Tab-separated table of C-alpha atoms in Angstrom:
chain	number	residue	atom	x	y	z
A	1	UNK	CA	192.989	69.074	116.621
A	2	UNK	CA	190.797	66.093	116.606
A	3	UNK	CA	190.798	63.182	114.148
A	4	UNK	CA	187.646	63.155	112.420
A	5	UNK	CA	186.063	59.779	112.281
A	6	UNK	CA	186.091	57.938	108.502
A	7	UNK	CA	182.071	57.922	109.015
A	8	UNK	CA	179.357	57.593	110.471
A	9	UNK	CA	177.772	54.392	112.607
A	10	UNK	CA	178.913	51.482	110.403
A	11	UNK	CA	177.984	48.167	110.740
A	12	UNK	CA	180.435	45.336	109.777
A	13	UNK	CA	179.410	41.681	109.022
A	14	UNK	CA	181.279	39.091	108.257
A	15	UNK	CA	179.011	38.520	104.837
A	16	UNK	CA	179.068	41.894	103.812
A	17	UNK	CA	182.231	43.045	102.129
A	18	UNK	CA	181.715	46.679	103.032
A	19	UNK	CA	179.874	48.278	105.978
A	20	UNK	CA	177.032	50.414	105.988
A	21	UNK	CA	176.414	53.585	107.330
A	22	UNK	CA	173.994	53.879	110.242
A	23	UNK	CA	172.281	56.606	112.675
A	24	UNK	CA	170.758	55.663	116.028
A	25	UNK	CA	168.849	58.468	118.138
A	26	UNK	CA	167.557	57.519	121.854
A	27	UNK	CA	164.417	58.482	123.152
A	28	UNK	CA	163.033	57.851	126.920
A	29	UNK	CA	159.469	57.185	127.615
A	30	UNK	CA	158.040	57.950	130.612
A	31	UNK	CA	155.578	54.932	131.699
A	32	UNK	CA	154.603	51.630	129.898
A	33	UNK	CA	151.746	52.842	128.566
A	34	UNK	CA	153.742	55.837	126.839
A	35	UNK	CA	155.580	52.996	125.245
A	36	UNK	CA	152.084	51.114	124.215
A	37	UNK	CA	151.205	54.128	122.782
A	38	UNK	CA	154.064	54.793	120.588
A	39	UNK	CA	153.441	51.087	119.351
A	40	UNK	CA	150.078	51.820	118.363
A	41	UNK	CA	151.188	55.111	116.378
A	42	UNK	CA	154.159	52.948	114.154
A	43	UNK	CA	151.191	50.403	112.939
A	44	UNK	CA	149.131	53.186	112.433
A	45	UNK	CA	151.393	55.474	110.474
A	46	UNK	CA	153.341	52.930	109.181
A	47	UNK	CA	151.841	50.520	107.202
A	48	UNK	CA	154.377	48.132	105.967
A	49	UNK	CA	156.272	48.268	109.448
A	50	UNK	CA	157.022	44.866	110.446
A	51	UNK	CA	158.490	43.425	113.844
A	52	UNK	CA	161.769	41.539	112.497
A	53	UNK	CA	162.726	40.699	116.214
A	54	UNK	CA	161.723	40.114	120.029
A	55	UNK	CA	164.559	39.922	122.381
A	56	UNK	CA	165.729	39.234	125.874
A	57	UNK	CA	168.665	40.790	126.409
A	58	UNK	CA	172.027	40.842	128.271
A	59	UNK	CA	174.917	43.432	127.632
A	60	UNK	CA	177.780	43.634	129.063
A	61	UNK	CA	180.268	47.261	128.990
A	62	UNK	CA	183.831	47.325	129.718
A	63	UNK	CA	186.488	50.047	131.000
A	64	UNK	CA	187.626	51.965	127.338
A	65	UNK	CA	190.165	50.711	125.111
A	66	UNK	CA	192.360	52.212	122.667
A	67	UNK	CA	193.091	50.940	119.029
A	68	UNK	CA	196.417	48.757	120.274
A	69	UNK	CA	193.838	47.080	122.873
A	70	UNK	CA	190.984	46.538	120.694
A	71	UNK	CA	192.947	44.589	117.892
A	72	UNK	CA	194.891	42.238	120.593
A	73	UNK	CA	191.637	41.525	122.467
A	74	UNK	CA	190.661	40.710	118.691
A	75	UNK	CA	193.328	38.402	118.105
A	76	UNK	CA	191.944	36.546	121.538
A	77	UNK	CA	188.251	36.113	120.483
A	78	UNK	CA	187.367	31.894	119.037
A	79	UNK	CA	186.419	32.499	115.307
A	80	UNK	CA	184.502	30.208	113.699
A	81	UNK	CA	184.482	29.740	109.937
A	82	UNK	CA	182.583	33.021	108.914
A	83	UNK	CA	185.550	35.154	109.630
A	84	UNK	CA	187.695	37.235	107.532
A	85	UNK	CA	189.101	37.589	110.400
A	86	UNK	CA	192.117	40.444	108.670
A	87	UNK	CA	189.366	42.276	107.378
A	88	UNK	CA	188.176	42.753	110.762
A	89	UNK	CA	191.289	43.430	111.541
A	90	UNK	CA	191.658	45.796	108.903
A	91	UNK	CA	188.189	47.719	110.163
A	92	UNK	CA	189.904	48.323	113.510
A	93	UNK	CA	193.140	49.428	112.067
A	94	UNK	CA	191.246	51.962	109.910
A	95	UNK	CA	190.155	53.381	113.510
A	96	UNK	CA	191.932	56.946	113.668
A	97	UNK	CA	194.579	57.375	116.233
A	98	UNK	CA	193.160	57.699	120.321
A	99	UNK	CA	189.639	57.844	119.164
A	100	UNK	CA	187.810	56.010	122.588
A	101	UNK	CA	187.004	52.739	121.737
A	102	UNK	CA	183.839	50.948	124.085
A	103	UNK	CA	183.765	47.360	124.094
A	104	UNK	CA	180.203	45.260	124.651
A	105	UNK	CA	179.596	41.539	124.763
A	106	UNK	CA	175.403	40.875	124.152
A	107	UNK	CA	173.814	37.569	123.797
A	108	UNK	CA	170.061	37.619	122.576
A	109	UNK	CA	167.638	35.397	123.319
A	110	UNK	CA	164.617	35.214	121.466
A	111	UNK	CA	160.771	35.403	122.389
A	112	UNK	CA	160.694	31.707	123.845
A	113	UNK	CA	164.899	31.903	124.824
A	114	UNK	CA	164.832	28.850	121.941
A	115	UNK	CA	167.663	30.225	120.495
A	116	UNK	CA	170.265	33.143	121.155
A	117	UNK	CA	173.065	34.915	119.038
A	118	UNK	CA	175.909	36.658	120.749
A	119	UNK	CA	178.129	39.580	119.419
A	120	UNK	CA	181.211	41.753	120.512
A	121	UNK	CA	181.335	45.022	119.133
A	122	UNK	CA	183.944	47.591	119.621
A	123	UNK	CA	182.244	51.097	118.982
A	124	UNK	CA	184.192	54.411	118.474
A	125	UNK	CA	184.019	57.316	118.296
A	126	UNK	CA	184.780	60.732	120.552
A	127	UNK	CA	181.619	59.250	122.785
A	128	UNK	CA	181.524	56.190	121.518
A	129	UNK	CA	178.316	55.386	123.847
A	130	UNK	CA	176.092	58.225	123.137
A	131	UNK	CA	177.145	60.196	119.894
A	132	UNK	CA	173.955	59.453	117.101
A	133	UNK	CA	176.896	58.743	114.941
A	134	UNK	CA	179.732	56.099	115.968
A	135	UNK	CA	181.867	53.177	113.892
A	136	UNK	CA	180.633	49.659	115.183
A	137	UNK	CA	182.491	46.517	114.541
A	138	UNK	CA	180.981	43.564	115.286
A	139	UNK	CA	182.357	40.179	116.234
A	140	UNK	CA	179.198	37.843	115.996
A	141	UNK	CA	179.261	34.451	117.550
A	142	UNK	CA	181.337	35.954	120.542
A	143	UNK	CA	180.705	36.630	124.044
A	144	UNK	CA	181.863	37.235	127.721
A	145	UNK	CA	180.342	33.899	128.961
A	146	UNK	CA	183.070	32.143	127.359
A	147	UNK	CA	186.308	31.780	129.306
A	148	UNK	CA	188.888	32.187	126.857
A	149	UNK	CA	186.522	35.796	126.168
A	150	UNK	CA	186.912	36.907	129.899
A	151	UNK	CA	190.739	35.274	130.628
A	152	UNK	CA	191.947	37.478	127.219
A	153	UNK	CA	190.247	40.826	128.590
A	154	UNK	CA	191.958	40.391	132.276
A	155	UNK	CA	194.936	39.929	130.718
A	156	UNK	CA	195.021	43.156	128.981
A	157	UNK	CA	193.500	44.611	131.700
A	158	UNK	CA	190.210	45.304	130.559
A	159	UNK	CA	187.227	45.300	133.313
A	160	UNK	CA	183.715	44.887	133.631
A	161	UNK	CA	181.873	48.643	134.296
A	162	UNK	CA	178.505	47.424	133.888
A	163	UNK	CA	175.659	44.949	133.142
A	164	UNK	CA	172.458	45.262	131.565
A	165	UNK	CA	168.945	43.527	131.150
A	166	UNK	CA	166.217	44.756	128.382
A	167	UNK	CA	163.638	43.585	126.586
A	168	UNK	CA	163.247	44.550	122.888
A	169	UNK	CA	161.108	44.447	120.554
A	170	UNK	CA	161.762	45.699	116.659
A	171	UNK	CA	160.240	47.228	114.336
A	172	UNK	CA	161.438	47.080	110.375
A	173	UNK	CA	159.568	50.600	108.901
A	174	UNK	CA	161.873	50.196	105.286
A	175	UNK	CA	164.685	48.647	104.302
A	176	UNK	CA	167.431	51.434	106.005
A	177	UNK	CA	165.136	52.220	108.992
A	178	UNK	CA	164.404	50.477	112.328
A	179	UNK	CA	162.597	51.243	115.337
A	180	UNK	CA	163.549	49.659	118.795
A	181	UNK	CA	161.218	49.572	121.695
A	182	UNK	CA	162.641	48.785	125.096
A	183	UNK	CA	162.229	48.023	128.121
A	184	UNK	CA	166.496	48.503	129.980
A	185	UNK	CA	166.375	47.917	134.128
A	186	UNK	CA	168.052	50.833	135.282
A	187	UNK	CA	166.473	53.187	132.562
A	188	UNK	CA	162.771	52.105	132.085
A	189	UNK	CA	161.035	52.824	128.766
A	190	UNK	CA	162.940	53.620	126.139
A	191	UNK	CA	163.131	53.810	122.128
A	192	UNK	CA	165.453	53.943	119.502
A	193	UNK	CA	165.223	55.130	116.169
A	194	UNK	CA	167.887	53.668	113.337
A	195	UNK	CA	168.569	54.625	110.141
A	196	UNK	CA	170.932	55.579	107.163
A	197	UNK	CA	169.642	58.917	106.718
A	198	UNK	CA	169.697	61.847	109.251
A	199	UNK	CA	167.327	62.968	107.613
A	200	UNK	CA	164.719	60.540	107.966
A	201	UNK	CA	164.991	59.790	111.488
A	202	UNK	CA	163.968	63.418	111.992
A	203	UNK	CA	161.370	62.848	109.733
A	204	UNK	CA	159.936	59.627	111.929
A	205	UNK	CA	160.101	61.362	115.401
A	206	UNK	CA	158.451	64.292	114.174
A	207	UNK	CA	155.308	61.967	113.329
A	208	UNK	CA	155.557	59.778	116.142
A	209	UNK	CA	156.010	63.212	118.412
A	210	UNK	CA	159.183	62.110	119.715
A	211	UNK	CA	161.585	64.147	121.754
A	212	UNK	CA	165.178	62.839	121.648
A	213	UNK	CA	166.961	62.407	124.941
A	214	UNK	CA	170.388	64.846	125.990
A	215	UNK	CA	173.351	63.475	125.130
A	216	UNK	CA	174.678	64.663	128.594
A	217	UNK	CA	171.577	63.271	130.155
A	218	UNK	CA	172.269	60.025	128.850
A	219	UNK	CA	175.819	60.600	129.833
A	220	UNK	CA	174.614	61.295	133.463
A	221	UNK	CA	172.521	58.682	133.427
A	222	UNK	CA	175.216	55.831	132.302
A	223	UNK	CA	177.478	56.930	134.859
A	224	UNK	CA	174.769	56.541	137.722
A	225	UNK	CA	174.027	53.282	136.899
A	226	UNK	CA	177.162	52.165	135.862
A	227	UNK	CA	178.017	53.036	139.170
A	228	UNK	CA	175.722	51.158	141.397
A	229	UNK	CA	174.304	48.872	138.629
A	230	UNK	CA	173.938	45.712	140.814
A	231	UNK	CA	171.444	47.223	143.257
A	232	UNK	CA	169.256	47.529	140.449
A	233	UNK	CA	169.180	43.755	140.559
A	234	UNK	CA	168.294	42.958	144.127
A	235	UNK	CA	164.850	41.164	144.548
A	236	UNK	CA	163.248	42.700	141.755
A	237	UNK	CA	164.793	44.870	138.929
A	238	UNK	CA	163.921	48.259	139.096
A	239	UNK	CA	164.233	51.655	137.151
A	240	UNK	CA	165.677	54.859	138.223
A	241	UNK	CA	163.057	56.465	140.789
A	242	UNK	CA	161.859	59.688	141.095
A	243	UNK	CA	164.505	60.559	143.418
A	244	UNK	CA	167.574	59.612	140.636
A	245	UNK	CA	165.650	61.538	138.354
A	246	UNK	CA	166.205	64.204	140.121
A	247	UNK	CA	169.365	63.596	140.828
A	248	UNK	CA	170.070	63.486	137.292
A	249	UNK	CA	168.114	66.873	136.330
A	250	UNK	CA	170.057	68.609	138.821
A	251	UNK	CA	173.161	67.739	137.592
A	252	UNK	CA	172.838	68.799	133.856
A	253	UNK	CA	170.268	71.872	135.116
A	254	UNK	CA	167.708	70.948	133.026
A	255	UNK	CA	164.331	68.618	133.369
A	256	UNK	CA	165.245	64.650	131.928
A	257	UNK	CA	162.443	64.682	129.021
A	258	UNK	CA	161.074	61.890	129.296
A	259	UNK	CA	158.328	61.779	126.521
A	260	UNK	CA	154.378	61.240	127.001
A	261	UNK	CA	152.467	60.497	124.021
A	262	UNK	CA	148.651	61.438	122.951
């Protein structure tokens, strides 16, 4: 019998004193313009939508953890004086029993890479990657440039999978909502959709026209470019092509939607 989860997608912060519950829903786009488009239709429909952040982006994924893992690799990580760092703690503990736990390191760098902010967060859940809902914890001011970072997670035996390069750019629609629109070498055009409410994602998409991508797709997906991620990185970065599409269609037996918008 599985352990269910103690809620949804929370966020923790080290000023907060409780986290909040959060959705997140994927969507791909299939060409630049698509993602244009879909610009164009939030500051049409959405009048008080604001952009609250333009990012460069590096992520990092490493080999899944389990609870005992996650709170030693904790224990390893250079706090500085924002921590509560047993409440932290505490969040992990509160993790239920073998739930899959998916570390990422990501450093942001803003517009003109003036300034960054780094974070480790440990997500879980039964997919911790692609379920829309998921605990996150996050360790801000962390981040797998720093040597202590990488010489804890070797010695607990915790490896690289993956890398990843976006570029971001969000959009604040109300105080519980967010929409993130992406640009991720290995995927292409992508957008996100964040919220509080179920409800009101559904709500968003449906105006913007928005299908949201498979779960198993994105599964598919992750695992072919977790694969072979640094070819994506030689001369250029690139996208899947055609022929990975393909690739991935076949294997879940259905077409990748990949949304065009009017």
């Amino acid at each position: 019998m599985k352990e269910s989860l103690p809620n949804t997608k929370k966020e923790t912060s080290p000023r907060e004193q409780e986290p909040h519950i959060e959705i997140e829903r994927k969507y791909l786009l299939a060409s630049p313009e698509d993602l244009e488009k879909l610009e164009e239709k939030i500051l049409s429909l959405f009048s008080d939508a604001k952009i609250v952040g333009e990012y460069d982006e590096r992520s990092y994924y490493f080999s899944p953890i389990k609870k005992e893992e996650a709170l030693k690799f904790l224990n390893t990580l250079t706090f500085n004086w924002m921590y509560d760092v047993d409440r932290l703690e505490n969040q992990l503990d509160g993790i239920p029993d073998n739930t899959p736990i998916q570390l990422r390191s990501r450093t942001r760098f803003d517009e003109d890479r003036q300034s960054f902010s780094s974070t480790f967060t440990f997500k879980a859940s039964e997919d911790p990657l692609h379920d829309e809902e998921r605990i996150e914890i996050d360790a801000i001011g962390e981040n797998y440039g720093n040597p202590r970072n990488k010489r804890g997670l070797s010695e607990l035996g915790i490896k690289l999978t993956s890398a990843w390069h976006s570029k971001r750019k969000v959009y604040q629609i109300d105080s519980k909502t967010k929409i993130d629109l992406q640009h991720v070498t290995g995927y292409g055009y992508t957008a996100e959709i964040e919220s509080s409410s179920a409800e009101k994602i559904e709500a968003i998409e449906n105006q913007l026209g928005l299908i949201s991508a498979n779960p198993e797709a994105l599964g598919v997906m992750y695992k072919k470019y977790s694969e072979n991620w640094q070819e994506y990185y030689e001369g250029e970065e690139r996208s899947f092509n055609e022929e990975e599409w393909e690739e991935v269609e076949a294997e879940i037996g259905e077409q990748v939607v990949r949304n065009k918008l009017e």
